[in-house]
CSV table of C-alpha atoms in Angstrom, one decimal:
chain,number,residue,atom,x,y,z
A,7,MET,CA,42.3,6.4,-10.2
A,8,THR,CA,41.3,2.9,-10.9
A,9,GLY,CA,37.7,1.8,-11.5
A,10,LEU,CA,37.8,-0.4,-8.2
A,11,ALA,CA,38.8,2.7,-6.1
A,12,LEU,CA,36.4,5.2,-7.9
A,13,GLY,CA,33.5,2.7,-6.9
A,14,GLY,CA,34.7,2.5,-3.4
A,15,LEU,CA,34.5,6.2,-3.0
A,16,LEU,CA,31.1,6.5,-4.7
A,17,ALA,CA,29.8,3.6,-2.2
A,18,LEU,CA,31.0,5.4,0.7
A,19,GLY,CA,29.3,8.5,-0.6
A,20,GLY,CA,26.2,6.6,-0.8
A,21,ALA,CA,26.5,5.5,2.8
A,22,VAL,CA,26.9,9.0,3.8
A,23,LEU,CA,24.1,10.4,2.1
A,24,ALA,CA,21.8,7.5,3.4
A,25,ALA,CA,18.5,8.8,4.8
A,26,PRO,CA,18.1,9.0,8.5
A,27,PHE,CA,14.5,7.8,8.4
A,28,GLU,CA,12.5,5.0,7.3
A,29,PHE,CA,8.7,4.9,6.9
A,30,ALA,CA,6.4,2.2,6.6
A,31,PRO,CA,2.3,1.8,6.8
A,32,ALA,CA,0.5,0.1,9.6
A,33,PRO,CA,-0.5,-3.4,8.3
A,34,GLN,CA,-4.2,-2.7,9.1
A,35,SER,CA,-6.0,-2.6,5.7
A,36,ASP,CA,-8.4,0.1,6.6
A,37,LEU,CA,-6.2,2.3,8.8
A,38,ASN,CA,-4.3,5.3,7.3
A,39,ARG,CA,-1.1,5.3,9.6
A,40,VAL,CA,2.3,5.7,8.6
A,41,TYR,CA,5.2,4.9,11.2
A,42,ARG,CA,8.5,6.7,11.0
A,43,ILE,CA,11.7,5.4,12.4
A,44,ASP,CA,15.0,7.0,13.1
A,45,LYS,CA,17.2,4.3,11.7
A,46,ALA,CA,20.4,5.2,14.1
A,47,THR,CA,18.3,5.9,17.3
A,48,GLY,CA,15.2,3.5,16.9
A,49,GLU,CA,12.8,6.4,17.8
A,50,VAL,CA,9.5,5.8,16.4
A,51,ALA,CA,6.6,8.1,15.8
A,52,ALA,CA,3.2,7.8,13.7
A,53,CYS,CA,1.1,10.1,11.4
A,54,GLN,CA,-2.5,9.6,9.8
A,55,PHE,CA,-5.0,11.6,7.8
A,56,GLN,CA,-8.1,12.8,9.9
A,57,LEU,CA,-11.2,14.2,8.2
A,58,LYS,CA,-12.1,17.9,9.0
A,59,GLU,CA,-15.5,18.7,8.5
A,60,GLY,CA,-16.0,21.6,5.7
A,61,GLY,CA,-12.2,21.2,5.1
A,62,VAL,CA,-9.4,19.8,3.3
A,63,GLY,CA,-8.2,17.6,6.6
A,64,LEU,CA,-5.6,17.3,9.0
A,65,THR,CA,-2.2,15.2,9.4
A,66,VAL,CA,-2.4,14.2,12.8
A,67,CYS,CA,1.0,13.0,14.4
A,68,PHE,CA,1.7,11.0,17.6
A,69,PRO,CA,5.1,11.7,18.8
A,70,ALA,CA,7.2,9.3,20.6
A,71,GLY,CA,5.9,8.1,24.0
A,72,GLU,CA,6.9,5.3,26.6
A,73,GLY,CA,9.2,3.0,25.1
A,74,ALA,CA,9.5,4.7,21.6
A,75,GLY,CA,12.0,7.3,22.3
A,76,PRO,CA,15.5,6.8,21.5
A,77,GLN,CA,17.4,3.5,22.2
A,78,PRO,CA,21.0,2.7,22.0
A,79,PRO,CA,22.6,3.5,18.8
A,80,SER,CA,22.3,0.6,16.4
A,81,ASP,CA,20.7,-0.1,13.0
A,82,TYR,CA,17.0,0.1,13.3
A,83,SER,CA,14.3,-0.7,10.7
A,84,LEU,CA,10.3,-1.1,10.6
A,85,MET,CA,8.8,-4.3,9.9
A,86,PRO,CA,4.7,-4.5,9.5
A,87,SER,CA,3.2,-7.8,10.0
A,88,ARG,CA,0.9,-9.4,7.5
A,89,HIS,CA,-2.0,-9.5,9.7
A,90,GLU,CA,-4.8,-7.1,8.1
A,91,ARG,CA,-6.3,-6.0,11.7
A,92,GLU,CA,-3.1,-5.1,13.3
A,93,GLY,CA,-2.5,-1.4,13.9
A,94,GLY,CA,1.0,-1.6,15.3
A,95,ILE,CA,4.5,-2.4,13.8
A,96,PHE,CA,7.6,-4.0,14.7
A,97,ARG,CA,10.8,-2.1,15.2
A,98,VAL,CA,13.8,-4.6,14.5
A,99,ASN,CA,17.5,-3.8,15.7
A,100,ILE,CA,19.2,-5.5,12.5
A,101,ARG,CA,22.5,-5.7,14.6
A,102,THR,CA,21.2,-7.4,17.7
A,103,GLY,CA,18.0,-9.1,16.3
A,104,GLU,CA,15.9,-7.6,18.9
A,105,MET,CA,12.3,-6.4,18.3
A,106,SER,CA,9.5,-4.8,20.0
A,107,VAL,CA,6.1,-3.9,18.9
A,108,CYS,CA,5.1,-0.2,18.3
A,109,TYR,CA,1.5,1.1,18.2
A,110,VAL,CA,-0.5,4.4,18.9
A,111,PHE,CA,-2.0,4.7,22.6
A,112,ASP,CA,-3.3,7.8,24.2
A,113,ASP,CA,-2.1,10.3,21.4
A,114,LYS,CA,1.3,8.9,21.8
A,115,THR,CA,3.4,6.3,19.9
A,116,VAL,CA,4.4,3.6,22.3
A,117,CYS,CA,6.5,0.6,22.0
A,118,THR,CA,7.0,-2.6,24.2
A,119,PRO,CA,10.5,-3.4,25.5
A,120,GLN,CA,13.0,-4.9,23.0
A,121,ALA,CA,13.2,-8.6,23.2
A,122,LYS,CA,14.9,-11.6,21.4
């Protein structure tokens, strides 16, 4: 097997083993929230740490709500802004260039409609 063919197989294997999720922090500097996106479906959720009196604390998660559920299959990513007081994050569709803003509202992660 030639080096080029072997390199191609290794590259293909890496694509097959690619992680299905991506994680990014909220840009707000005093918010300990992390967003998660399913890179294939665009579904977004968020989790954060919450103090528990007299205890270790809790991980509180906010499942996908309105607009944050699965989108048409594509290649999605998360993009935080550089606004230090912004609690939301951009969901971007790498293939189409569409974007929406996702944030936590009423114990759910919600997203605005996709737009270009």
